[in-house]
């Protein structure tokens, strides 16, 4: 990942204008800009938290694309992402931020882990989109290796929700349940 310093930092307003449309080509182009100037991740996170639903979703999607390719890009922003979970206004950015947490190594403090666990259980049991629930179960499963009691609670919730769940939810839940120790 090459980095290049520009003479003037790119602002949130410029990123917002740049993300006026939602094509995959534009998302990839923007991700390439971030690869060249990693400090743009900070601006994208700001836009993801402060803009209207469509622009916020696009900014967080670019962040997710970048973190898929270079997971280490998320590291400096993980504390802010964790804090932002309670602030996110729209489901699109929330889904993408949870995807980042599901995809990258989580080097978090105990307090941050606790916050993530609480939020993910709330999303899993609340009235949220299937993708938010799926990424929440992925994050919880990842943290269950460090906190086995999370795995037990996760198993109970997944088992309880399976009969009424959508096909996408069931598919992921069954895969996660297969990886968790069986309930007593």
XYZ file of N, CA, C and O in Angstrom:
736
model
N 0.853 -1.166 0.000
C 0.000 0.000 0.000
C 0.895 1.224 0.000
O 1.575 1.501 0.974
N 0.903 1.961 -1.074
C 1.708 3.170 -1.172
C 0.973 4.325 -0.521
O -0.253 4.409 -0.566
N 1.712 5.198 0.100
C 1.095 6.382 0.677
C 1.673 7.614 0.014
O 2.839 7.656 -0.359
N 0.834 8.612 -0.104
C 1.234 9.852 -0.740
C 0.642 10.980 0.076
O -0.516 10.948 0.461
N 1.419 11.972 0.364
C 0.940 13.139 1.107
C 0.530 14.216 0.114
O 1.260 14.522 -0.834
N -0.647 14.788 0.338
C -1.092 15.885 -0.502
C -0.826 17.185 0.240
O -0.658 17.205 1.450
N -0.831 18.272 -0.506
C -0.580 19.559 0.128
C -1.783 20.018 0.941
O -1.626 20.708 1.931
N -2.984 19.652 0.536
C -4.186 20.035 1.275
C -4.988 18.796 1.622
O -5.244 17.968 0.755
N -5.392 18.671 2.877
C -6.203 17.500 3.231
C -7.579 17.564 2.568
O -8.140 18.633 2.351
N -8.093 16.403 2.247
C -9.430 16.308 1.671
C -10.435 16.455 2.803
O -10.299 15.847 3.856
N -11.465 17.233 2.578
C -12.455 17.518 3.613
C -13.656 16.585 3.500
O -13.866 15.933 2.464
N -14.458 16.581 4.561
C -15.686 15.789 4.567
C -16.626 16.259 3.452
O -17.292 15.439 2.816
N -16.685 17.555 3.201
C -17.548 18.071 2.129
C -17.097 17.563 0.758
O -17.928 17.234 -0.088
N -15.790 17.486 0.554
C -15.281 16.975 -0.718
C -15.597 15.483 -0.872
O -15.974 15.048 -1.953
N -15.455 14.737 0.203
C -15.781 13.309 0.153
C -17.268 13.129 -0.106
O -17.674 12.289 -0.914
N -18.093 13.923 0.547
C -19.544 13.857 0.340
C -19.889 14.121 -1.123
O -20.680 13.385 -1.724
N -19.292 15.143 -1.706
C -19.546 15.455 -3.114
C -19.048 14.319 -4.014
O -19.709 13.958 -4.990
N -17.918 13.762 -3.666
C -17.340 12.669 -4.452
C -18.238 11.431 -4.441
O -18.324 10.716 -5.431
N -18.910 11.195 -3.327
C -19.751 10.000 -3.189
C -21.204 10.268 -3.597
O -22.124 9.656 -3.076
N -21.400 11.135 -4.561
C -22.744 11.502 -4.992
C -23.494 10.348 -5.645
O -24.715 10.324 -5.646
N -22.781 9.406 -6.214
C -23.454 8.245 -6.800
C -22.919 6.973 -6.151
O -21.929 6.999 -5.439
N -23.594 5.860 -6.410
C -23.298 4.649 -5.644
C -22.736 3.495 -6.464
O -22.798 2.354 -6.021
N -22.151 3.751 -7.606
C -21.663 2.646 -8.437
C -20.489 1.929 -7.771
O -19.721 2.516 -7.015
N -20.356 0.653 -8.079
C -19.234 -0.126 -7.551
C -17.912 0.446 -8.066
O -16.919 0.478 -7.351
N -17.909 0.933 -9.301
C -16.710 1.536 -9.860
C -16.263 2.730 -9.008
O -15.081 2.877 -8.712
N -17.205 3.565 -8.615
C -16.876 4.717 -7.776
C -16.385 4.265 -6.398
O -15.446 4.845 -5.848
N -16.991 3.219 -5.846
C -16.542 2.714 -4.544
C -15.093 2.225 -4.644
O -14.265 2.521 -3.786
N -14.787 1.492 -5.711
C -13.432 0.982 -5.906
C -12.440 2.119 -6.161
O -11.319 2.100 -5.649
N -12.846 3.108 -6.941
C -11.997 4.273 -7.199
C -11.691 5.002 -5.893
O -10.547 5.374 -5.624
N -12.715 5.177 -5.071
C -12.523 5.851 -3.793
C -11.633 5.024 -2.876
O -10.761 5.569 -2.185
N -11.814 3.710 -2.877
C -10.946 2.842 -2.076
C -9.495 2.991 -2.532
O -8.587 3.064 -1.689
N -9.263 3.094 -3.826
C -7.900 3.296 -4.322
C -7.324 4.618 -3.835
O -6.132 4.712 -3.542
N -8.153 5.636 -3.737
C -7.699 6.910 -3.176
C -7.263 6.726 -1.722
O -6.252 7.284 -1.292
N -8.019 5.926 -0.984
C -7.694 5.688 0.424
C -6.399 4.884 0.543
O -5.595 5.141 1.438
N -6.180 3.940 -0.353
C -4.934 3.175 -0.321
C -3.731 4.105 -0.495
O -2.688 3.897 0.109
N -3.895 5.133 -1.327
C -2.817 6.097 -1.545
C -2.699 7.106 -0.402
O -1.603 7.591 -0.138
N -3.823 7.426 0.226
C -3.851 8.396 1.329
C -4.661 7.814 2.484
O -5.844 8.143 2.658
N -4.056 6.936 3.285
C -4.791 6.251 4.351
C -5.490 7.167 5.354
O -6.470 6.775 5.967
N -5.020 8.396 5.481
C -5.690 9.330 6.402
C -7.107 9.666 5.960
O -7.904 10.194 6.739
N -7.463 9.315 4.728
C -8.844 9.512 4.263
C -9.832 8.629 5.027
O -11.025 8.917 5.045
N -9.344 7.565 5.658
C -10.235 6.708 6.465
C -10.913 7.548 7.552
O -12.095 7.359 7.841
N -10.178 8.449 8.148
C -10.741 9.310 9.199
C -11.873 10.171 8.645
O -12.921 10.309 9.263
N -11.665 10.715 7.461
C -12.694 11.551 6.823
C -13.902 10.696 6.450
O -15.052 11.109 6.659
N -13.661 9.503 5.921
C -14.771 8.618 5.571
C -15.597 8.254 6.797
O -16.829 8.232 6.740
N -14.930 7.990 7.921
C -15.659 7.674 9.151
C -16.495 8.862 9.603
O -17.650 8.704 9.995
N -15.930 10.050 9.504
C -16.682 11.262 9.851
C -17.931 11.402 8.976
O -19.024 11.664 9.460
N -17.764 11.177 7.679
C -18.898 11.264 6.748
C -19.913 10.166 7.059
O -21.124 10.406 7.057
N -19.437 8.975 7.363
C -20.336 7.855 7.665
C -21.196 8.133 8.890
O -22.307 7.624 9.000
N -20.700 8.947 9.794
C -21.435 9.218 11.029
C -22.266 10.492 10.984
O -23.170 10.659 11.785
N -21.984 11.375 10.037
C -22.627 12.691 10.089
C -23.493 13.034 8.891
O -24.188 14.033 8.925
N -23.474 12.245 7.855
C -24.180 12.631 6.642
C -25.521 11.916 6.519
O -25.875 11.083 7.341
N -26.243 12.247 5.438
C -27.527 11.595 5.171
C -27.301 10.106 4.915
O -26.174 9.661 4.706
N -28.361 9.361 4.917
C -28.279 7.894 4.869
C -27.489 7.371 3.675
O -26.639 6.501 3.832
N -27.740 7.877 2.481
C -27.076 7.317 1.304
C -25.587 7.635 1.284
O -24.767 6.762 0.999
N -25.211 8.856 1.592
C -23.789 9.216 1.602
C -23.075 8.508 2.748
O -21.956 8.013 2.583
N -23.714 8.414 3.904
C -23.124 7.709 5.045
C -22.897 6.241 4.706
O -21.844 5.675 5.040
N -23.854 5.630 4.026
C -23.714 4.224 3.637
C -22.562 4.062 2.653
O -21.769 3.131 2.766
N -22.437 4.959 1.704
C -21.363 4.867 0.707
C -19.990 5.040 1.354
O -19.051 4.307 1.035
N -19.874 6.006 2.250
C -18.592 6.233 2.928
C -18.194 5.008 3.751
O -17.041 4.564 3.701
N -19.147 4.454 4.479
C -18.832 3.277 5.291
C -18.560 2.059 4.407
O -17.752 1.197 4.769
N -19.175 1.989 3.249
C -18.915 0.885 2.316
C -17.481 0.947 1.804
O -16.801 -0.062 1.700
N -17.014 2.144 1.487
C -15.627 2.302 1.045
C -14.680 1.860 2.163
O -13.702 1.151 1.912
N -14.996 2.235 3.395
C -14.175 1.800 4.530
C -14.134 0.272 4.595
O -13.068 -0.317 4.801
N -15.278 -0.355 4.418
C -15.365 -1.808 4.467
C -14.538 -2.454 3.357
O -13.817 -3.428 3.589
N -14.615 -1.905 2.160
C -13.832 -2.416 1.035
C -12.339 -2.306 1.355
O -11.573 -3.248 1.130
N -11.934 -1.169 1.887
C -10.513 -0.964 2.223
C -10.049 -1.967 3.276
O -8.949 -2.519 3.180
N -10.879 -2.202 4.271
C -10.505 -3.108 5.364
C -10.515 -4.567 4.934
O -9.813 -5.384 5.525
N -11.297 -4.902 3.910
C -11.240 -6.260 3.352
C -9.873 -6.505 2.734
O -9.297 -7.578 2.882
N -9.365 -5.496 2.025
C -8.082 -5.627 1.339
C -6.911 -5.454 2.303
O -5.944 -6.200 2.246
N -6.999 -4.466 3.169
C -5.937 -4.154 4.129
C -6.542 -4.044 5.531
O -6.847 -2.943 5.997
N -6.741 -5.169 6.212
C -7.373 -5.137 7.541
C -6.674 -4.206 8.530
O -7.324 -3.625 9.392
N -5.374 -4.028 8.370
C -4.641 -3.165 9.295
C -5.072 -1.699 9.195
O -4.833 -0.916 10.118
N -5.738 -1.327 8.117
C -6.210 0.050 7.981
C -7.262 0.388 9.030
O -7.444 1.552 9.379
N -7.937 -0.619 9.546
C -8.988 -0.387 10.535
C -8.424 -0.106 11.921
O -9.080 0.550 12.740
N -7.230 -0.605 12.193
C -6.673 -0.565 13.552
C -6.772 0.810 14.228
O -7.284 0.905 15.343
N -6.332 1.904 13.595
C -6.400 3.190 14.299
C -7.828 3.683 14.558
O -8.050 4.549 15.408
N -8.790 3.123 13.832
C -10.163 3.617 13.910
C -11.095 2.719 14.713
O -12.263 3.059 14.912
N -10.595 1.579 15.174
C -11.455 0.651 15.923
C -12.077 1.291 17.161
O -13.286 1.132 17.381
N -11.324 2.041 17.981
C -11.977 2.671 19.144
C -13.113 3.618 18.741
O -14.174 3.616 19.358
N -12.912 4.374 17.677
C -13.965 5.297 17.226
C -15.152 4.535 16.647
O -16.296 4.911 16.850
N -14.876 3.450 15.933
C -15.962 2.631 15.382
C -16.798 2.050 16.521
O -18.023 2.078 16.479
N -16.125 1.532 17.546
C -16.842 0.967 18.695
C -17.707 2.038 19.352
O -18.887 1.808 19.639
N -17.142 3.207 19.564
C -17.905 4.302 20.173
C -19.068 4.726 19.271
O -20.140 5.066 19.748
N -18.840 4.665 17.979
C -19.854 5.113 17.021
C -21.053 4.188 16.931
O -22.120 4.607 16.483
N -20.912 2.942 17.357
C -22.025 1.999 17.219
C -23.301 2.539 17.844
O -24.389 2.323 17.317
N -23.190 3.246 18.950
C -24.398 3.784 19.593
C -24.879 5.083 18.953
O -25.978 5.531 19.218
N -24.050 5.666 18.078
C -24.381 6.947 17.450
C -24.925 6.816 16.036
O -25.507 7.757 15.515
N -24.686 5.684 15.397
C -25.033 5.530 13.982
C -26.536 5.676 13.803
O -27.321 5.019 14.480
N -26.914 6.528 12.869
C -28.327 6.848 12.672
C -29.022 5.926 11.668
O -30.236 5.802 11.688
N -28.256 5.314 10.783
C -28.848 4.565 9.682
C -28.309 3.139 9.651
O -27.178 2.881 10.042
N -29.116 2.212 9.130
C -28.715 0.812 9.109
C -27.601 0.517 8.112
O -26.788 -0.370 8.347
N -27.521 1.233 6.996
C -26.462 0.997 6.012
C -25.069 1.164 6.610
O -24.242 0.252 6.529
N -24.783 2.323 7.207
C -23.464 2.482 7.829
C -23.246 1.516 8.994
O -22.143 1.002 9.168
N -24.285 1.248 9.757
C -24.153 0.307 10.869
C -23.750 -1.070 10.354
O -22.841 -1.710 10.887
N -24.390 -1.519 9.302
C -24.057 -2.812 8.695
C -22.586 -2.847 8.276
O -21.866 -3.805 8.566
N -22.117 -1.795 7.622
C -20.728 -1.768 7.152
C -19.722 -1.691 8.294
O -18.662 -2.318 8.233
N -20.042 -0.940 9.347
C -19.139 -0.870 10.498
C -19.072 -2.221 11.214
O -17.993 -2.649 11.636
N -20.205 -2.891 11.328
C -20.200 -4.229 11.928
C -19.426 -5.220 11.052
O -18.728 -6.093 11.570
N -19.527 -5.064 9.744
C -18.767 -5.935 8.831
C -17.275 -5.746 9.062
O -16.510 -6.716 9.086
N -16.852 -4.508 9.253
C -15.438 -4.249 9.547
C -15.036 -4.974 10.825
O -14.014 -5.661 10.872
N -15.858 -4.849 11.869
C -15.550 -5.514 13.139
C -15.530 -7.037 12.984
O -14.756 -7.723 13.647
N -16.371 -7.553 12.109
C -16.401 -9.001 11.882
C -15.187 -9.479 11.083
O -14.721 -10.599 11.278
N -14.666 -8.618 10.215
C -13.614 -9.025 9.289
C -12.184 -8.797 9.772
O -11.273 -9.446 9.286
N -11.978 -7.848 10.674
C -10.606 -7.497 11.054
C -10.276 -8.013 12.453
O -11.179 -8.243 13.259
N -8.982 -8.198 12.746
C -8.609 -8.569 14.113
C -9.005 -7.449 15.082
O -8.783 -6.272 14.807
N -9.606 -7.851 16.186
C -10.089 -6.866 17.158
C -9.095 -6.728 18.303
O -9.052 -7.556 19.197
N -8.301 -5.689 18.240
C -7.393 -5.361 19.328
C -8.051 -4.260 20.144
O -7.791 -3.083 19.918
N -8.923 -4.675 21.064
C -9.729 -3.728 21.840
C -9.444 -3.883 23.324
O -9.074 -4.956 23.787
N -9.685 -2.802 24.050
C -9.599 -2.877 25.503
C -10.790 -3.681 26.022
O -11.764 -3.913 25.285
N -10.735 -4.082 27.283
C -11.870 -4.812 27.868
C -13.137 -3.977 27.815
O -14.222 -4.505 27.543
N -13.015 -2.708 28.081
C -14.180 -1.814 28.042
C -14.779 -1.755 26.631
O -15.997 -1.785 26.456
N -13.920 -1.646 25.625
C -14.393 -1.613 24.241
C -15.022 -2.950 23.853
O -16.068 -2.973 23.191
N -14.409 -4.050 24.273
C -14.988 -5.362 24.001
C -16.360 -5.478 24.640
O -17.300 -5.985 24.009
N -16.481 -5.002 25.860
C -17.771 -5.047 26.554
C -18.829 -4.259 25.794
O -19.972 -4.713 25.637
N -18.452 -3.088 25.319
C -19.394 -2.267 24.550
C -19.817 -2.982 23.270
O -21.005 -3.019 22.933
N -18.861 -3.570 22.563
C -19.164 -4.293 21.320
C -20.096 -5.461 21.612
O -21.089 -5.678 20.898
N -19.802 -6.209 22.659
C -20.632 -7.361 23.022
C -22.059 -6.917 23.314
O -23.023 -7.507 22.795
N -22.214 -5.872 24.116
C -23.553 -5.386 24.447
C -24.313 -4.922 23.213
O -25.487 -5.257 23.028
N -23.645 -4.153 22.373
C -24.307 -3.670 21.152
C -24.699 -4.836 20.245
O -25.819 -4.864 19.722
N -23.794 -5.779 20.056
C -24.087 -6.895 19.145
C -25.233 -7.759 19.659
O -26.079 -8.191 18.873
N -25.296 -7.996 20.968
C -26.438 -8.737 21.498
C -27.727 -7.937 21.314
O -28.773 -8.510 20.985
N -27.663 -6.622 21.487
C -28.849 -5.788 21.252
C -29.298 -5.878 19.791
O -30.492 -5.988 19.501
N -28.350 -5.814 18.863
C -28.698 -5.906 17.438
C -29.260 -7.282 17.097
O -30.206 -7.399 16.320
N -28.676 -8.298 17.700
C -29.099 -9.664 17.407
C -30.518 -9.941 17.895
O -31.269 -10.668 17.263
N -30.895 -9.338 18.997
C -32.218 -9.589 19.570
C -33.224 -8.496 19.239
O -34.405 -8.633 19.551
N -32.778 -7.423 18.608
C -33.674 -6.313 18.282
C -34.260 -6.428 16.889
O -34.042 -7.407 16.168
N -35.000 -5.410 16.523
C -35.670 -5.360 15.216
C -34.739 -4.697 14.195
O -34.930 -3.545 13.810
N -33.735 -5.431 13.780
C -32.753 -4.919 12.831
C -32.743 -5.782 11.579
O -33.228 -6.912 11.581
N -32.152 -5.235 10.520
C -32.026 -5.965 9.259
C -31.194 -7.229 9.461
O -30.343 -7.298 10.351
N -31.431 -8.210 8.613
C -30.744 -9.500 8.703
C -29.230 -9.321 8.644
O -28.491 -9.954 9.407
N -28.728 -8.456 7.780
C -27.275 -8.274 7.656
C -26.674 -7.772 8.966
O -25.583 -8.206 9.353
N -27.358 -6.890 9.656
C -26.870 -6.388 10.942
C -26.832 -7.526 11.954
O -25.869 -7.677 12.710
N -27.846 -8.350 11.950
C -27.876 -9.507 12.863
C -26.759 -10.496 12.521
O -26.086 -11.022 13.410
N -26.549 -10.740 11.238
C -25.530 -11.697 10.805
C -24.136 -11.215 11.198
O -23.334 -11.981 11.747
N -23.824 -9.947 10.947
C -22.502 -9.441 11.333
C -22.359 -9.393 12.848
O -21.264 -9.629 13.376
N -23.449 -9.145 13.553
C -23.397 -9.169 15.016
C -23.063 -10.562 15.521
O -22.234 -10.725 16.425
N -23.681 -11.585 14.926
C -23.364 -12.947 15.378
C -21.926 -13.304 15.037
O -21.259 -13.999 15.803
N -21.407 -12.816 13.921
C -20.005 -13.066 13.555
C -19.051 -12.423 14.569
O -18.082 -13.039 15.000
N -19.336 -11.178 14.948
C -18.497 -10.483 15.931
C -18.559 -11.209 17.274
O -17.528 -11.435 17.921
N -19.758 -11.576 17.695
C -19.909 -12.285 18.971
C -19.193 -13.631 18.941
O -18.537 -14.016 19.916
N -19.301 -14.340 17.831
C -18.595 -15.615 17.720
C -17.088 -15.392 17.844
O -16.391 -16.130 18.538
N -16.576 -14.380 17.171
C -15.144 -14.081 17.236
C -14.713 -13.812 18.683
O -13.695 -14.320 19.132
N -15.517 -13.054 19.422
C -15.180 -12.723 20.804
C -15.412 -13.895 21.756
O -14.879 -13.911 22.866
N -16.177 -14.894 21.337
C -16.448 -16.046 22.206
C -15.198 -16.890 22.447
O -15.145 -17.630 23.427
N -14.201 -16.763 21.595
C -12.953 -17.508 21.848
C -12.248 -16.968 23.084
O -11.575 -17.707 23.790
N -12.428 -15.699 23.358
C -11.839 -15.084 24.547
C -12.773 -15.157 25.752
O -12.323 -15.214 26.886
N -14.069 -15.120 25.486
C -15.086 -15.150 26.543
C -16.073 -16.269 26.238
O -17.104 -16.032 25.582
N -15.820 -17.485 26.703
C -16.680 -18.631 26.360
C -18.151 -18.445 26.740
O -19.027 -18.989 26.062
N -18.431 -17.679 27.778
C -19.830 -17.474 28.169
C -20.624 -16.760 27.076
O -21.839 -16.925 26.973
N -19.941 -16.003 26.236
C -20.612 -15.359 25.102
C -21.117 -16.424 24.135
O -22.218 -16.323 23.603
N -20.327 -17.454 23.925
C -20.729 -18.537 23.030
C -21.984 -19.228 23.512
O -22.869 -19.566 22.712
N -22.077 -19.430 24.824
C -23.270 -20.074 25.388
C -24.504 -19.207 25.153
O -25.542 -19.691 24.686
N -24.387 -17.913 25.465
C -25.514 -16.990 25.267
C -25.870 -16.882 23.788
O -27.043 -16.881 23.417
N -24.850 -16.820 22.934
C -25.077 -16.742 21.498
C -25.813 -17.989 21.011
O -26.777 -17.891 20.243
N -25.407 -19.148 21.483
C -26.079 -20.397 21.098
C -27.548 -20.373 21.482
O -28.416 -20.746 20.679
N -27.846 -19.936 22.701
C -29.236 -19.867 23.153
C -30.072 -18.949 22.254
O -31.175 -19.320 21.832
N -29.523 -17.793 21.953
C -30.268 -16.827 21.130
C -30.483 -17.374 19.722
O -31.594 -17.308 19.177
N -29.442 -17.921 19.128
C -29.570 -18.450 17.764
C -30.569 -19.594 17.703
O -31.417 -19.639 16.796
N -30.490 -20.507 18.669
C -31.449 -21.621 18.719
C -32.878 -21.111 18.862
O -33.795 -21.627 18.214
N -33.070 -20.105 19.714
C -34.413 -19.550 19.932
C -34.966 -18.876 18.679
O -36.159 -18.941 18.411
N -34.093 -18.217 17.909
C -34.557 -17.435 16.763
C -34.641 -18.238 15.465
O -35.289 -17.800 14.512
N -34.003 -19.398 15.417
C -33.973 -20.183 14.176
C -35.348 -20.477 13.572
O -35.527 -20.312 12.359
N -36.344 -20.918 14.365
C -37.626 -21.283 13.737
C -38.310 -20.147 12.977
O -38.994 -20.396 11.988
N -38.121 -18.914 13.409
C -38.796 -17.772 12.769
C -37.874 -16.977 11.852
O -38.292 -15.968 11.289
N -36.638 -17.391 11.701
C -35.629 -16.591 11.006
C -35.725 -16.726 9.493
O -36.246 -17.712 8.964
N -35.164 -15.722 8.820
C -35.084 -15.755 7.357
C -34.039 -16.777 6.924
O -33.235 -17.250 7.726
N -34.024 -17.074 5.644
C -33.075 -18.061 5.110
C -31.630 -17.612 5.329
O -30.774 -18.416 5.700
N -31.340 -16.337 5.113
C -29.986 -15.825 5.297
C -29.531 -15.917 6.744
O -28.398 -16.292 7.030
N -30.430 -15.571 7.640
C -30.124 -15.658 9.069
C -29.884 -17.114 9.450
O -28.899 -17.423 10.124
N -30.776 -17.996 9.032
C -30.650 -19.418 9.366
C -29.336 -19.994 8.854
O -28.657 -20.741 9.553
N -28.986 -19.643 7.634
C -27.765 -20.166 7.032
C -26.546 -19.818 7.887
O -25.729 -20.683 8.208
N -26.404 -18.558 8.250
C -25.252 -18.151 9.049
C -25.331 -18.702 10.462
O -24.334 -19.131 11.030
N -26.521 -18.697 11.045
C -26.684 -19.191 12.414
C -26.304 -20.665 12.507
O -25.618 -21.076 13.455
N -26.718 -21.467 11.541
C -26.394 -22.895 11.553
C -24.874 -23.092 11.458
O -24.305 -23.939 12.159
N -24.211 -22.299 10.628
C -22.753 -22.398 10.501
C -22.057 -22.036 11.811
O -21.094 -22.693 12.215
N -22.536 -20.995 12.456
C -21.927 -20.578 13.731
C -22.227 -21.586 14.820
O -21.343 -21.941 15.606
N -23.451 -22.074 14.876
C -23.797 -23.081 15.889
C -22.927 -24.330 15.749
O -22.563 -24.954 16.742
N -22.587 -24.690 14.515
C -21.735 -25.858 14.288
C -20.326 -25.662 14.853
O -19.654 -26.624 15.210
N -19.887 -24.408 14.935
C -18.547 -24.092 15.447
C -18.525 -23.919 16.966
O -17.457 -23.981 17.571
N -19.690 -23.655 17.562
C -19.763 -23.429 19.011
C -19.924 -24.767 19.745
O -20.477 -25.706 19.190
N -19.446 -24.822 20.994
C -19.677 -26.047 21.777
C -21.180 -26.277 21.945
O -21.949 -25.317 22.064
N -21.614 -27.528 21.958
C -23.055 -27.804 22.115
C -23.544 -27.340 23.478
O -22.811 -27.336 24.463
N -24.805 -26.955 23.494
C -25.424 -26.540 24.765
C -25.615 -27.753 25.652
O -25.885 -28.855 25.161
N -25.511 -27.558 26.976
C -25.711 -28.686 27.893
C -27.150 -29.176 27.892
O -28.069 -28.543 27.572
